[in-house]
Amino acid sequence: MSLTAAFNDDYPVEMVNSYVLTVQYDVAGYSQVMAYDFKARLMTLRTDGYADAGVRMIPFSQLDRDSLVELRDQLIELGGSPPPLAPEPNTLNKPARGLNP
């Protein structure tokens, strides 16, 4: 499943190289650029014009997996060849606590 045309109209995407996809958008006249590096598994957020302007690096493990899947699919559609995403972490299946019959 790729990103919808409506998303692409609001959030232009660009392939930087085989592993990196950028998404850019403006908020209140200030530019924000997110670079998704599927090889390093990092999202770099660059903001301009805010009091806290600068660069932040966020590991993929802290991002929404469904979004990452769609962004990776978009990079592939643009001709990129990113590595597969890390497997989803298992949820902890704790045994039920209580009295044994």
One Martini backbone bead per residue (centre of mass of N, CA, C, O) as a GRO file, in nm:
protein
  101
    1MET     BB    1   0.096   0.037   0.024
    2SER     BB    2   0.053   0.363  -0.053
    3LEU     BB    3   0.055   0.673  -0.060
    4THR     BB    4  -0.152   0.912  -0.100
    5ALA     BB    5  -0.224   1.179  -0.292
    6ALA     BB    6  -0.308   1.363  -0.058
    7PHE     BB    7  -0.047   1.336   0.095
    8ASN     BB    8   0.148   1.431  -0.132
    9ASP     BB    9   0.027   1.720  -0.148
   10ASP     BB   10   0.095   1.793   0.161
   11TYR     BB   11   0.356   1.574   0.153
   12PRO     BB   12   0.642   1.589   0.024
   13VAL     BB   13   0.836   1.349  -0.145
   14GLU     BB   14   1.188   1.222  -0.133
   15MET     BB   15   1.456   1.076  -0.287
   16VAL     BB   16   1.788   1.058  -0.193
   17ASN     BB   17   1.815   0.742  -0.172
   18SER     BB   18   1.783   0.403  -0.125
   19TYR     BB   19   1.737   0.478   0.213
   20VAL     BB   20   1.613   0.780   0.170
   21LEU     BB   21   1.335   0.972   0.301
   22THR     BB   22   1.155   1.270   0.243
   23VAL     BB   23   0.960   1.504   0.448
   24GLN     BB   24   0.767   1.801   0.376
   25TYR     BB   25   0.657   2.083   0.586
   26ASP     BB   26   0.428   2.337   0.692
   27VAL     BB   27   0.416   2.550   0.994
   28ALA     BB   28   0.339   2.859   1.021
   29GLY     BB   29   0.588   2.907   0.800
   30TYR     BB   30   0.746   2.651   0.894
   31SER     BB   31   0.994   2.426   0.844
   32GLN     BB   32   0.977   2.064   0.788
   33VAL     BB   33   1.213   1.785   0.808
   34MET     BB   34   1.196   1.438   0.722
   35ALA     BB   35   1.435   1.175   0.765
   36TYR     BB   36   1.431   0.842   0.640
   37ASP     BB   37   1.657   0.592   0.760
   38PHE     BB   38   1.664   0.251   0.677
   39LYS     BB   39   1.960   0.176   0.760
   40ALA     BB   40   1.979   0.336   1.049
   41ARG     BB   41   1.699   0.372   1.188
   42LEU     BB   42   1.630   0.694   1.132
   43MET     BB   43   1.485   1.003   1.236
   44THR     BB   44   1.514   1.327   1.096
   45LEU     BB   45   1.449   1.644   1.252
   46ARG     BB   46   1.391   1.958   1.088
   47THR     BB   47   1.377   2.287   1.220
   48ASP     BB   48   1.233   2.614   1.157
   49GLY     BB   49   1.173   2.914   1.364
   50TYR     BB   50   1.190   2.806   1.634
   51ALA     BB   51   1.298   2.804   1.953
   52ASP     BB   52   1.362   2.472   1.893
   53ALA     BB   53   1.549   2.472   1.674
   54GLY     BB   54   1.662   2.189   1.475
   55VAL     BB   55   1.793   1.865   1.558
   56ARG     BB   56   1.645   1.534   1.546
   57MET     BB   57   1.684   1.197   1.672
   58ILE     BB   58   1.485   0.904   1.583
   59PRO     BB   59   1.411   0.600   1.646
   60PHE     BB   60   1.213   0.362   1.508
   61SER     BB   61   1.116   0.239   1.787
   62GLN     BB   62   0.944   0.534   1.832
   63LEU     BB   63   0.767   0.462   1.591
   64ASP     BB   64   0.524   0.411   1.371
   65ARG     BB   65   0.494   0.127   1.190
   66ASP     BB   66   0.283   0.193   0.970
   67SER     BB   67   0.433   0.440   0.862
   68LEU     BB   68   0.697   0.296   0.786
   69VAL     BB   69   0.577   0.107   0.579
   70GLU     BB   70   0.470   0.329   0.387
   71LEU     BB   71   0.740   0.477   0.345
   72ARG     BB   72   0.891   0.236   0.229
   73ASP     BB   73   0.703   0.190  -0.011
   74GLN     BB   74   0.756   0.467  -0.138
   75LEU     BB   75   1.060   0.427  -0.186
   76ILE     BB   76   1.024   0.189  -0.378
   77GLU     BB   77   0.850   0.341  -0.592
   78LEU     BB   78   1.106   0.549  -0.640
   79GLY     BB   79   1.367   0.319  -0.642
   80GLY     BB   80   1.431   0.198  -0.387
   81SER     BB   81   1.644  -0.021  -0.142
   82PRO     BB   82   1.543  -0.104   0.136
   83PRO     BB   83   1.554  -0.252   0.410
   84PRO     BB   84   1.412  -0.427   0.623
   85LEU     BB   85   1.232  -0.429   0.880
   86ALA     BB   86   1.209  -0.485   1.181
   87PRO     BB   87   1.077  -0.678   1.382
   88GLU     BB   88   0.828  -0.713   1.571
   89PRO     BB   89   0.768  -0.683   1.882
   90ASN     BB   90   0.700  -0.862   2.140
   91THR     BB   91   0.470  -0.936   2.348
   92LEU     BB   92   0.403  -0.974   2.668
   93ASN     BB   93   0.348  -1.305   2.801
   94LYS     BB   94   0.204  -1.328   3.082
   95PRO     BB   95   0.126  -1.507   3.325
   96ALA     BB   96  -0.116  -1.593   3.508
   97ARG     BB   97  -0.224  -1.484   3.811
   98GLY     BB   98  -0.269  -1.710   4.080
   99LEU     BB   99  -0.451  -1.966   4.161
  100ASN     BB  100  -0.424  -2.297   4.168
  101PRO     BB  101  -0.641  -2.574   4.126
   0.00000   0.00000   0.00000
